[in-house]
Each structure stands twice: as structure tokens, then as C-alpha cells.
Short mmCIF file of C-alpha atoms in Angstrom, two decimals:
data_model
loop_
_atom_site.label_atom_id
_atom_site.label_comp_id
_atom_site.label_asym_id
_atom_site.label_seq_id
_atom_site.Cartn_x
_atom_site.Cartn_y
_atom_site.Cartn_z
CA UNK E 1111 34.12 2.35 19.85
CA UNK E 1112 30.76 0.21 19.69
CA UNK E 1113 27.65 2.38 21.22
CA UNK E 1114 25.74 0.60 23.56
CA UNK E 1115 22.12 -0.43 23.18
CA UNK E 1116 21.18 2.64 25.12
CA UNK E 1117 23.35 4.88 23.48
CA UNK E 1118 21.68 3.52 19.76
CA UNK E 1119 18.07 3.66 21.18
CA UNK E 1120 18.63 7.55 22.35
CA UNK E 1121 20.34 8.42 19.46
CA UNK E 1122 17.47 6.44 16.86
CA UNK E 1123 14.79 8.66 19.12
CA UNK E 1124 16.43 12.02 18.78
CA UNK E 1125 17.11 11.59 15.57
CA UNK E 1126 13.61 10.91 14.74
CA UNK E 1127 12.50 14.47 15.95
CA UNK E 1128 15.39 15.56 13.86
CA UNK E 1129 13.71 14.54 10.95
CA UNK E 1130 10.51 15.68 11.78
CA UNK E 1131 12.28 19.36 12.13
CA UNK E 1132 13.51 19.30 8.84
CA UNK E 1133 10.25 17.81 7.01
CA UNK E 1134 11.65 14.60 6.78
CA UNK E 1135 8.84 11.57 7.74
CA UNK E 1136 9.00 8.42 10.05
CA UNK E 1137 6.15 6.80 8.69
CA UNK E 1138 4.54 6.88 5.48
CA UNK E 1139 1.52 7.85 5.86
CA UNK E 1140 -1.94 5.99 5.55
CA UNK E 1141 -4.12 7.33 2.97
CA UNK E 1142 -7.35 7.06 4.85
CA UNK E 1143 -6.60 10.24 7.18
CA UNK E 1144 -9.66 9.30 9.56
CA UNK E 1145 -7.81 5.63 10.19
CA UNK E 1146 -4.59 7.04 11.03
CA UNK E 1147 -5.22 6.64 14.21
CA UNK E 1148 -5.76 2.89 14.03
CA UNK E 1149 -2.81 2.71 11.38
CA UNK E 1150 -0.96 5.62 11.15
CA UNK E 1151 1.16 3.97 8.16
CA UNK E 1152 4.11 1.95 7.51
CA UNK E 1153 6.99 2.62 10.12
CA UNK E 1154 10.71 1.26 9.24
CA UNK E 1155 10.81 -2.64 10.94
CA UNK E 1156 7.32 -3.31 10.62
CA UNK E 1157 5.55 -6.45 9.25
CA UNK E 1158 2.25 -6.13 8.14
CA UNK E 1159 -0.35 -8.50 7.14
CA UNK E 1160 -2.79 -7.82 4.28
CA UNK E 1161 -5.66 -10.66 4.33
CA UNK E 1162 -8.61 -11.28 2.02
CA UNK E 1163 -10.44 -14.01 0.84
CA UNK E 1164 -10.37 -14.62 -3.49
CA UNK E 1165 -11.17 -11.73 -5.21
CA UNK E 1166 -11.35 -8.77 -3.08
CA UNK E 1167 -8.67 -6.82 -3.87
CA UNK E 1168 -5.72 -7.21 -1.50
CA UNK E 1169 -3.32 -7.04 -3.98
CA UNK E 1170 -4.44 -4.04 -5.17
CA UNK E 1171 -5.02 -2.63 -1.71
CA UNK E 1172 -1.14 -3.25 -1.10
CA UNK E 1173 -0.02 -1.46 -4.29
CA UNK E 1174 -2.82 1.41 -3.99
CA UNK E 1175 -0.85 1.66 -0.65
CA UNK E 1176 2.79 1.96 -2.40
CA UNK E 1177 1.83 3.68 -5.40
CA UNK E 1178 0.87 6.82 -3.30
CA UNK E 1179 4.16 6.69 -1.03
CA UNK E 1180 6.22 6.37 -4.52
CA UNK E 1181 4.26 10.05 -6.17
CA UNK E 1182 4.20 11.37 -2.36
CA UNK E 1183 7.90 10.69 -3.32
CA UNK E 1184 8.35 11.99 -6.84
CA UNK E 1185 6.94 14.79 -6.31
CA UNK E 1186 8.77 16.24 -3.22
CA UNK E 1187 5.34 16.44 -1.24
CA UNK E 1188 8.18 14.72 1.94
CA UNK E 1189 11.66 14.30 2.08
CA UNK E 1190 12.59 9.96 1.82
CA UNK E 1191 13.64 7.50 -0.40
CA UNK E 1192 11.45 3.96 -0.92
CA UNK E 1193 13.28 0.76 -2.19
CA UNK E 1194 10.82 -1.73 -3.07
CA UNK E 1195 11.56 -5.57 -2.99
CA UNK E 1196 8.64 -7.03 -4.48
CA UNK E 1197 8.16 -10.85 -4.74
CA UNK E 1198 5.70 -11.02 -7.25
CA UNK E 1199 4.52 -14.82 -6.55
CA UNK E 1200 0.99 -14.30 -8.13
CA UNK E 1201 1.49 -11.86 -10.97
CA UNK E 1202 4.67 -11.13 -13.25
CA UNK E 1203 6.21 -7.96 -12.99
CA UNK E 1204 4.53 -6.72 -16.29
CA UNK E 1205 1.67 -7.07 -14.69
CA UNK E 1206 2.57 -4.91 -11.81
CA UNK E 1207 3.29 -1.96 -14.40
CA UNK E 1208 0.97 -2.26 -16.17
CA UNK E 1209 -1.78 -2.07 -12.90
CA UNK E 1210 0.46 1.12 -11.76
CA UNK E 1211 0.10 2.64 -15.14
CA UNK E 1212 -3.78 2.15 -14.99
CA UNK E 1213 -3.67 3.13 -11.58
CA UNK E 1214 -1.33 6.92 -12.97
CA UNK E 1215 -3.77 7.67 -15.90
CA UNK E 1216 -6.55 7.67 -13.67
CA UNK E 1217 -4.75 9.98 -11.21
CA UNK E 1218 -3.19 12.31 -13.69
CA UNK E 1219 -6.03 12.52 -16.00
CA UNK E 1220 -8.22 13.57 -12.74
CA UNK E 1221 -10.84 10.45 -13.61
CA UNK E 1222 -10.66 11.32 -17.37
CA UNK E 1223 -9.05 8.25 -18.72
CA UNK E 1224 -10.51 4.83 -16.83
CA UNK E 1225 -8.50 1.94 -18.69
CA UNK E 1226 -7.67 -1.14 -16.88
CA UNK E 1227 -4.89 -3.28 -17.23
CA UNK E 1228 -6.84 -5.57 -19.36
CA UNK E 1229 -7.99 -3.09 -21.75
CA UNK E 1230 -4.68 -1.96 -21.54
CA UNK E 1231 -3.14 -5.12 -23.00
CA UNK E 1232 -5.95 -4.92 -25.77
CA UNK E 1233 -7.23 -8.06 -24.96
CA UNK E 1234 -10.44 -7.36 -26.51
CA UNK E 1235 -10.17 -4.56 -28.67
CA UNK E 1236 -7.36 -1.72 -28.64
CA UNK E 1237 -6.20 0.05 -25.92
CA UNK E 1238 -7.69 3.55 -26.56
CA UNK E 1239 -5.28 6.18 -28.51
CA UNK E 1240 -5.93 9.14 -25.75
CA UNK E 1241 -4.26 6.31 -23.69
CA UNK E 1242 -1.21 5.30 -25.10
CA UNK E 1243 -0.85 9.21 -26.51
CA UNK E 1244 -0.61 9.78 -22.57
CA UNK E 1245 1.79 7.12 -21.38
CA UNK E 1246 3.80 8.73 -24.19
CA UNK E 1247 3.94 12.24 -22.66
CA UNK E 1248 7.66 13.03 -21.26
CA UNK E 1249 6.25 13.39 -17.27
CA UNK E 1250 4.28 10.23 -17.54
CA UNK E 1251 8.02 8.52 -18.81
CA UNK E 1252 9.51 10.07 -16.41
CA UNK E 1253 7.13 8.58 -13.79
CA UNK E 1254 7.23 5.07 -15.07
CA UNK E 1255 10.96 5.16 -15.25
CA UNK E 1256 11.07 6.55 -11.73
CA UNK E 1257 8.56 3.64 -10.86
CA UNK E 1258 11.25 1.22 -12.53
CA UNK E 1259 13.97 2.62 -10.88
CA UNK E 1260 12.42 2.40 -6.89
CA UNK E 1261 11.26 -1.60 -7.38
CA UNK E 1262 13.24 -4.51 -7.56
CA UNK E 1263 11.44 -7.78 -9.17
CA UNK E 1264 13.67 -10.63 -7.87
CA UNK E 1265 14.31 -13.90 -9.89
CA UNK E 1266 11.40 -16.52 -9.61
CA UNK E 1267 14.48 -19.09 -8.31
CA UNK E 1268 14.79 -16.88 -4.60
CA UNK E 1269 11.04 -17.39 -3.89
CA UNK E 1270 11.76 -20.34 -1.22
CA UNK E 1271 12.10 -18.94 2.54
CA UNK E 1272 16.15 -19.10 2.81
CA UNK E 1273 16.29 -17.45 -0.72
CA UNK E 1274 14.28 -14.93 0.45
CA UNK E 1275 16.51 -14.46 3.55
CA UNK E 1276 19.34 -14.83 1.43
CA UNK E 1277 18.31 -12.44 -1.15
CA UNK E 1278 17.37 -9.94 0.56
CA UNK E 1279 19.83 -9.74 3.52
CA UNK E 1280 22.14 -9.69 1.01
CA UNK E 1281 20.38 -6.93 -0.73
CA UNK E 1282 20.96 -4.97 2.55
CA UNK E 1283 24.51 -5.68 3.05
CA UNK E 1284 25.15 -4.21 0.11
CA UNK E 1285 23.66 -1.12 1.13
CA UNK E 1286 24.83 -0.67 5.06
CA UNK E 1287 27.32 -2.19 7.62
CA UNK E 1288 27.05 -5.36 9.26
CA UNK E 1289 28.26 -4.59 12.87
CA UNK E 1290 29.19 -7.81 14.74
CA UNK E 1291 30.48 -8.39 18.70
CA UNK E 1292 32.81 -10.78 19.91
CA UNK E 1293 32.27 -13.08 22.44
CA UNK E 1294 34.38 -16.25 23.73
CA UNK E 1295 32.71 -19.58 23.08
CA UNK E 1296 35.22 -21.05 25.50
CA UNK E 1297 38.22 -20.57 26.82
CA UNK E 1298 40.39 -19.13 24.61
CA UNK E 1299 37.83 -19.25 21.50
CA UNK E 1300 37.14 -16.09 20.40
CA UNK E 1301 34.18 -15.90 18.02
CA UNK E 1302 31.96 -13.14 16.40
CA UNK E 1303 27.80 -12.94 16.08
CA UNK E 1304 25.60 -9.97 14.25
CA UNK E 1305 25.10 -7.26 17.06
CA UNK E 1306 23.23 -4.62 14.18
CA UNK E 1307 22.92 -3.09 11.27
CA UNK E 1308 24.01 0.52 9.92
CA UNK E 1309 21.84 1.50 6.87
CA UNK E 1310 24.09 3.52 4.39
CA UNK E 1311 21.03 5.79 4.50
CA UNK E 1312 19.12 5.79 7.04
CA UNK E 1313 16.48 8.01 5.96
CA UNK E 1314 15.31 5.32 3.78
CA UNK E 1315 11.86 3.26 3.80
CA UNK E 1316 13.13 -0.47 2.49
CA UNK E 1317 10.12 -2.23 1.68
CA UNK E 1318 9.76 -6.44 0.95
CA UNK E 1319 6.70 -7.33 -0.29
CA UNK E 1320 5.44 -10.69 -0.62
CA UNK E 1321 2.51 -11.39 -2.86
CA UNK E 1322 1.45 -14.00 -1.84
CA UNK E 1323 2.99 -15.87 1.43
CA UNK E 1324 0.42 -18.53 0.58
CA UNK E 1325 2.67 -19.37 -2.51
CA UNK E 1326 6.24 -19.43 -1.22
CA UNK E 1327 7.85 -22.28 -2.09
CA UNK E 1328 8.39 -25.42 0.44
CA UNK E 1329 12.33 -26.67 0.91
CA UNK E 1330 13.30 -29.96 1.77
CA UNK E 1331 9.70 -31.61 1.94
CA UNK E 1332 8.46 -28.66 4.24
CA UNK E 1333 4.74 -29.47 5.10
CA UNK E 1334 2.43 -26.42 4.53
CA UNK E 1335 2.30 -24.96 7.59
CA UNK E 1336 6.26 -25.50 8.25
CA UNK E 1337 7.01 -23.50 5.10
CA UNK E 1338 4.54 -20.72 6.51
CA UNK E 1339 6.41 -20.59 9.67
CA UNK E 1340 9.40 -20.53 8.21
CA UNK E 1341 9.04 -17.77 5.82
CA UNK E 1342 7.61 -15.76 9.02
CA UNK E 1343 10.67 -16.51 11.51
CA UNK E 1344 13.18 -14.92 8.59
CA UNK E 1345 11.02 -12.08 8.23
CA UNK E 1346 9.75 -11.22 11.65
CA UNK E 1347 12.94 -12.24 13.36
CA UNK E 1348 15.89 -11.38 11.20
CA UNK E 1349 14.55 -8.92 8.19
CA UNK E 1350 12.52 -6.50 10.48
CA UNK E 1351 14.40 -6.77 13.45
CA UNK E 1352 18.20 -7.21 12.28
CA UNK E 1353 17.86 -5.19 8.99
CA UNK E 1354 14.67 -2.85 9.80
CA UNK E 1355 13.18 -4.34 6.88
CA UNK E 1356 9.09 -3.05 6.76
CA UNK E 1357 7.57 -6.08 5.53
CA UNK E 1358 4.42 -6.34 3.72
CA UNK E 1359 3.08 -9.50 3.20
CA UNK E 1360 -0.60 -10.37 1.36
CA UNK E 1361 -2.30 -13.43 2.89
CA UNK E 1362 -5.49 -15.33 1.66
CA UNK E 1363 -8.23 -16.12 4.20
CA UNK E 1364 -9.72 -19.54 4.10
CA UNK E 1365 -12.60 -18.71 1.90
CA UNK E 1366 -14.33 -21.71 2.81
CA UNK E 1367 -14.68 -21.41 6.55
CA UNK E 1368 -15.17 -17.49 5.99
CA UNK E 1369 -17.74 -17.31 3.35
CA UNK E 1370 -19.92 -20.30 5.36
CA UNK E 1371 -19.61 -18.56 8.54
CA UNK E 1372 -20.24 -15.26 7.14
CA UNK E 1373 -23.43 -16.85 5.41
CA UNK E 1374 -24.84 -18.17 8.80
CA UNK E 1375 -23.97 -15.64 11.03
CA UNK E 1376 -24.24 -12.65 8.79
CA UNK E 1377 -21.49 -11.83 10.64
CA UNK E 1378 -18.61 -10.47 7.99
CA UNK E 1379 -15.54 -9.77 9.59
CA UNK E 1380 -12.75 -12.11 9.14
CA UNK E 1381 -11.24 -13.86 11.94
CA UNK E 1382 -7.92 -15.20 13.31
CA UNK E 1383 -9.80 -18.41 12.68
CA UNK E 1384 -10.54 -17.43 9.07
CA UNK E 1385 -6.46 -17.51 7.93
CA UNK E 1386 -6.90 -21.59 8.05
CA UNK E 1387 -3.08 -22.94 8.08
CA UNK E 1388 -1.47 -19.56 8.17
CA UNK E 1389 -3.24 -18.34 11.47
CA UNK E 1390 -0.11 -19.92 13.71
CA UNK E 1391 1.96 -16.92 11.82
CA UNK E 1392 -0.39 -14.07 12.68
CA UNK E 1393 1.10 -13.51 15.99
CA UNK E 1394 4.94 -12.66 14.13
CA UNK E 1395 3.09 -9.83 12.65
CA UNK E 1396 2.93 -5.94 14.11
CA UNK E 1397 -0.30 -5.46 12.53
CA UNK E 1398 -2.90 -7.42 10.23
CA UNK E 1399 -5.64 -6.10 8.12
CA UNK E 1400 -8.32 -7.83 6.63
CA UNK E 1401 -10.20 -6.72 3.92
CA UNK E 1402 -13.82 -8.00 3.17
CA UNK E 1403 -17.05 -6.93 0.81
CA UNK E 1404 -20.52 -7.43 3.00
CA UNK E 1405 -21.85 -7.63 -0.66
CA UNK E 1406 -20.68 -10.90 -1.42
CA UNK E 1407 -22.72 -12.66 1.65
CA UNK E 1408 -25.97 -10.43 2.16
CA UNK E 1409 -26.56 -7.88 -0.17
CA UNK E 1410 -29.63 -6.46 1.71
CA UNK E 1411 -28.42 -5.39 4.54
CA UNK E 1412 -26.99 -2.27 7.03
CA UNK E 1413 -23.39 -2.39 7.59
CA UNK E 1414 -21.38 0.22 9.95
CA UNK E 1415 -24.55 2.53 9.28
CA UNK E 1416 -23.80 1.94 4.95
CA UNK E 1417 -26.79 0.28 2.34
CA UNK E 1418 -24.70 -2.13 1.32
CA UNK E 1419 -27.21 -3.06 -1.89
CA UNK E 1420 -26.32 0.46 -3.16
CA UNK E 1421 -22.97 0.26 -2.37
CA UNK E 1422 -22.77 -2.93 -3.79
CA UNK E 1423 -18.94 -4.72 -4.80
CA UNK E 1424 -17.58 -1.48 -4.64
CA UNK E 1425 -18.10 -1.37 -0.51
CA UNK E 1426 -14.59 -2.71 0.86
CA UNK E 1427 -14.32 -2.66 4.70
CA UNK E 1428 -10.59 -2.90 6.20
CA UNK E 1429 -10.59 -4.29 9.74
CA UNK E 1430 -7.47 -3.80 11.95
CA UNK E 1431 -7.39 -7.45 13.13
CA UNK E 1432 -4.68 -6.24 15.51
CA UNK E 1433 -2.55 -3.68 15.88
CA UNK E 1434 0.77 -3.48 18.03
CA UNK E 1435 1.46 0.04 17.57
CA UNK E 1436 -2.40 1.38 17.56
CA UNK E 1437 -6.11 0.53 17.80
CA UNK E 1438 -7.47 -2.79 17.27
CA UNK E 1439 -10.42 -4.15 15.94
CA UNK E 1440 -11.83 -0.76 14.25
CA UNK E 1441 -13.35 -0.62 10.43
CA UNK E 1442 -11.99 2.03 7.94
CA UNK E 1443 -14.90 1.51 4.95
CA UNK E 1444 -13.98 2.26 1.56
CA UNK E 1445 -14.71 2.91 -1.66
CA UNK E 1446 -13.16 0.78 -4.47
CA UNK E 1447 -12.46 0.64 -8.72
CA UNK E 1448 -10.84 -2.17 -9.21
CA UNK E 1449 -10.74 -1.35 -12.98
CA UNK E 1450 -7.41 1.24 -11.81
CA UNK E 1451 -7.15 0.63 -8.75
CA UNK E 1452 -8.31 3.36 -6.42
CA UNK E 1453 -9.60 3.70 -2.90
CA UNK E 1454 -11.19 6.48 -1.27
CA UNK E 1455 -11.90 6.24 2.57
CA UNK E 1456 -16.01 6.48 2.44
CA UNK E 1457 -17.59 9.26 3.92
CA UNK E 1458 -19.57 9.12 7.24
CA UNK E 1459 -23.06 7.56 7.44
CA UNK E 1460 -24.84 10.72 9.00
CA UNK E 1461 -23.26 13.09 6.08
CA UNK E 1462 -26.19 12.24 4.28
CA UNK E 1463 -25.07 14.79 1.81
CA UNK E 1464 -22.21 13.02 0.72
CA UNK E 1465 -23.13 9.77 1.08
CA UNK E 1466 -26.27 9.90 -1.36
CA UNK E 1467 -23.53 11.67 -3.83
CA UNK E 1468 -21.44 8.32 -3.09
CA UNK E 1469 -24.66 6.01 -3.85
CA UNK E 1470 -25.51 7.94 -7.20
CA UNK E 1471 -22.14 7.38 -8.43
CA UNK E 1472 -22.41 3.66 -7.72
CA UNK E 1473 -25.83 3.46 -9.43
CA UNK E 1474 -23.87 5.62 -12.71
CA UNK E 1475 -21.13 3.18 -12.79
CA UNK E 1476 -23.64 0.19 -13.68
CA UNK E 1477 -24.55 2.64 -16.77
CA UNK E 1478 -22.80 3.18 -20.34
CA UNK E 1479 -20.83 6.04 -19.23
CA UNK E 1480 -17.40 7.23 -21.03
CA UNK E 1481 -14.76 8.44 -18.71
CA UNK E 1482 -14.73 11.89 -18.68
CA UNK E 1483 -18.62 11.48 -17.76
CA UNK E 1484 -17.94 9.11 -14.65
CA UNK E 1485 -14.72 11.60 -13.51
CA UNK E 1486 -17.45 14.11 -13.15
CA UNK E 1487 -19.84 12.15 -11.45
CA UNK E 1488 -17.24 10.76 -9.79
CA UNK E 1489 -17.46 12.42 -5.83
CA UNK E 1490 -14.06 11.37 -4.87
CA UNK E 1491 -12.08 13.74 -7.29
CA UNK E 1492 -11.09 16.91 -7.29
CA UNK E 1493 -13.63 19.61 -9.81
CA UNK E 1494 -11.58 21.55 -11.58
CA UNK E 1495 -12.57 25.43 -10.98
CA UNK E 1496 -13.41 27.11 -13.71
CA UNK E 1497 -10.34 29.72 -14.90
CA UNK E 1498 -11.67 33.40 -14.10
CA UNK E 1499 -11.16 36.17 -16.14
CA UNK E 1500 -8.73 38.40 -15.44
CA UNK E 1501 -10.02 41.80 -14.26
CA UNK E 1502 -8.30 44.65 -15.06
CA UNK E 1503 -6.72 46.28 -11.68
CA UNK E 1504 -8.17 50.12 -10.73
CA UNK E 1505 -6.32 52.48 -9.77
CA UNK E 1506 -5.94 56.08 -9.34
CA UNK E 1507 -4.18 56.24 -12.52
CA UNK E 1508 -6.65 54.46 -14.69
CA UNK E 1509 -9.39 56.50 -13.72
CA UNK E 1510 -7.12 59.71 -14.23
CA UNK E 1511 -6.11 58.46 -17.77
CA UNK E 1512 -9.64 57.87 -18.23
CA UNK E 1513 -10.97 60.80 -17.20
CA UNK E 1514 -8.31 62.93 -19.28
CA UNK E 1515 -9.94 61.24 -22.18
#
């Protein structure tokens, strides 16, 4: 017998604090700890909205975002599974590795190796040897094939909005039951219509990521905003809400309007205005955050209490544009290498402590530094404590043998 809707929404709710009871997760959580109350992370059936102007760093904001859920992952820290659907519009999938395995040297190393994708492809001189001899070691492999084995790189052909649909509805089909109710279209017609969906495992996080929606492809002469509305209609409508899809999606600001109105005003926070012909498709969207660098459009100024001129490009700002499921328009400022891309929530203004600590590292990183130098200049990282040496334990015995002697 078909449960009702009440039946499925008491049952999804109780068997939410199920999970919780046995460690399990319903959200994977936001990095930033002090933003999780803006954006407590990504919830199955959610569709998110990552916007930036050229240059800034969504893309690697998004996978900073999914790299952490896949080790939070691999190494049992909670108890989920992540499929990743990634339709990689701007980059090839090599690419994509190759940023995740600048992104794990960095982490595993503790700061010790800092090689970029570039450097990794030897584009001007060799990739270091202490590089590739780590990639080689049998945890890293294990890793990158674990990596390999959680994403899914579609064909460049499904990259219009139906093969999207198509693809990935298709995808979960595959992997869960399509439940369907009858109804008569008229007298004597009986017909059938999708009532829901029944994950195979329902403790799963299946993730589509589009990078980016700017550059789906058009079908049957679609003007730009049509295709845009389109592509936002399968997602919010049908991949979220039929298939419980959590749907990431990278967006690029009109840098025109923003950077001129930024310049004026000195006003930098992106606006609903600022997404030009995609703004119609913010409102499909649970929750959009916009990234922006103060940096780039007055240099010498205060900012959310921060010097900007000594934080210079590596000051990112996140603002929660909107949020349906938290806090709108707060700031979670961060701290970003874009050479392996890392971000560290910045600490508070008034910790003076810390944030000089943060500004010295920033002036260091304009210097001729080798990695293991930076990683210990480097605030954001864990120090190492030194190994002690091991005392010998007293006891009455000891001091009787002792004595005897």
C-alpha cells in the first residue's frame, strides 16, 4: 500500500533523528563553523547558487566545499556516502584532478608541499620530485582512486538543459524506485503520473554540479535568458524536488555593472542586480552566495573591521545573498590560496592577536619563500608538537631495585 504524504513526511522526520542517534549526518557540514548559522551546509534537495564575478575563485570555492565532504568521507570522521555529478562546462575533468590533487598535497603535507595545478602540469619547469614521490605513496592512490570512484564526469553531448534532465534523472532511476499514482483522465481512462521517488539508499548525499550555468548549451534557438530558465525549472522543479537532487550550480556576476558600481559607490557586495540575464533564476534557488575581493575596487580601505591593503587578493568575502533555510545577508570573510585551493574562515577583527599573525603571513607570501617555510608561517595550520621523550615511570619497585644496588 502507497503511504500518504503525511505518512512519508513523519517517517522522513523521524528518521532524520534516527540518523543523528547513530552518527549518521543530514547535512554536510559548512567548513566555516562561525557561518553555520547562516549556512549550516548542504542538505539533500537543495539548490545552491555560487556567484562571482571573473576571477575570484568560485570554482574553487565549490570544490574546496566538496573536497572536504569527500576526506570527511574517507576517513570515517561521519557515516554517508557522496555521489558527485559534475558538469564540468568550464574545465575538463583532468583539470578537476589535478586542482584536487594540489588541493590533497597541501592538506596531507600540513602546508609542506604548495604546487599548483600549473606547476603540476610542468608548464614551466618540472613538477617538483617531493611531489610526484607523494602522489605516488599507496594512501595518496588510494585517495585519488576513491576521488575517481565518488565523481561522475558526464559526456560534453548531455550539457543542453533536457540532457541534463535526461541524464541525470536517469542516473537516479537507476539507483531508486520511481513510484507513480493513477488517476483517470476521463471516464474510463486510466492513466499514471510520478507521485515520488525511493532512493536505493537513502543515506546518500547525490550531488549535480554545474560549472558553469552561464555555459549550458541553448536547444532549439533558445534565447539566453530562455536557456537560463530552462536549465533552472529542471533543476529546481524536478531534480531537487522529485529526485532530492542537492544542486550546486556556479554563476558569473555581470562584471561590468558590478565592478562600475562597486567603483562609484565603494560599495562591494554583489547584488540581485549584479547576475545581469541570470537574475530572473535567482528566485528557483534555496540559497545564493556571492563571493567578492574588496581588493580589486579600493585597495585602501576598512572592510567588516579588516585592512584590506594587507589583506590584499587573498581577502574573499562570501555574502549569503539569501537564504531559505537560514540568515540572510551576513558576510563570512575568508582567507584564500588559490595556488591549492584552500580557505580558512578569517579570524575576528578585535583578536588583534591573530589577525596581525594573518597580515604577516600575507606580507611573507609576496616573499621568496619555499614551502615548508610558508607552512610554518602559515597561521591557519596545525604546528606539529614536538615528540617528548619518554620518561621512565617511578615506582616503588624502581627505587627498591635501586636502592638494593
Amino acid at each position: 500500500m502507497e503511504k500518504s504524504l503525511l505518512s512519508r513526511t513523519m517517517d522522513g522526520m523521524q528518521k532524520n533523528r534516527e540518523r543523528l542517534d547513530k552518527g549518521e549526518i543530514n547535512c554536510i557540514p559548512y567548513p566555516f563553523a562561525r557561518s553555520q548559522k547562516m549556512f549550516p551546509g548542504m542538505e539533500r534537495a537543495e539548490y545552491i547558487d555560487i556567484l562571482a564575478a571573473t576571477k575570484v575563485g568560485k570554482s574553487q570555492f565549490l570544490c574546496n566545499l566538496l573536497f572536504e565532504a569527500l576526506m570527511e568521507l574517507y576517513w570515517g570522521k561521519s557515516i554517508f556516502d557522496i555521489n558527485i555529478i559534475y558538469f564540468a562546462l568550464e574545465e575538463t575533468p583532468e583539470r578537476i584532478m589535478q586542482r584536487f590533487m594540489s588541493w590533497l598535497l597541501y592538506r596531507e603535507s600540513n602546508g609542506k608541499i604548495r604546487v599548483s595545478p600549473l606547476e603540476l602540469r610542468s608548464t614551466m619547469k618540472k613538477c617538483p620530485q617531493e611531489a610526484m614521490d607523494f602522489l605516488e605513496q599507496a594512501y595518496i592512490q588510494d585517495i585519488l582512486e576513491f576521488f575517481e570512484a565518488h565523481i561522475t564526469f558526464p559526456p560534453r553531448s548531455e550539457s543542453n538543459p533536457t540532457g541534463i534532465y535526461n541524464y541525470c534523472r536517469d542516473w537516479a532511476e537507476a539507483r531508486g524506485k520511481r513510484v507513480e499514482k493513477e488517476y483517470e483522465e476521463m471516464p474510463g481512462i486510466i492513466k499514471k503520473s510520478f507521485d515520488h521517488y525511493e532512493p536505493d539508499d537513502p543515506n546518500a548525499f547525490n550531488i549535480i554540479v554545474i560549472d558553469t550555468i552561464n555555459l549550458v548549451e541553448g536547444e532549439r534557438d533558445m534565447r539566453e535568458h530562455e536557456k537560463l530558465r530552462k536549465i533552472s525549472e529542471y533543476c529546481c522543479k524536478y531534480l531537487r524536488n522529485d529526485y532530492f537532487f542537492t544542486i550546486l550550480a556556479i554563476q558569473q556576476l555581470n562584471f561590468e555593472s558590478y565592478s562600475l558600481e562597486a567603483s562609484k559607490q565603494k560599495r562591494f557586495e554583489p547584488n540581485l542586480g549584479s547576475a545581469g540575464n541570470s537574475k530572473e533564476v535567482l528566485r528557483d534557488f534555496d540559497t545564493a552566495i556571492a563571493l567578492y575581493k574588496p581588493y580589486e575596487y579600493e585597495p585602501d580601505t576598512q572592510y567588516c573591521g579588516y585592512d584590506i591593503r594587507k589583506l590584499n587578493k587573498r581577502g574573499i568575502f562570501a555574502k549569503y545573498m539569501f537564504n531559505r533555510n537560514g540568515e540572510s545577508g551576513g558576510v563570512t570573510p575568508l582567507f584564500f590560496d588559490g595556488a591549492v585551493s584552500h580557505f580558512w574562515e578569517l579570524p575576528r577583527p578585535k583578536d588583534t592577536g591573530a589577525i596581525t599573525a594573518v597580515y604577516n603571513y600575507c606580507d611573507q607570501m609576496l616573499l621568496p619563500h619555499t614551502s615548508e617555510e610558508l607552512a610554518n608561517l602559515n597561521p591557519f595550520l596545525k604546528k606539529k608538537e614536538p615528540k617528548k621523550e619518554k620518561k621512565e615511570t617511578i615506582t616503588f619497585l624502581n627505587l627498591l631495585f635501586n636502592h638494593k644496588k
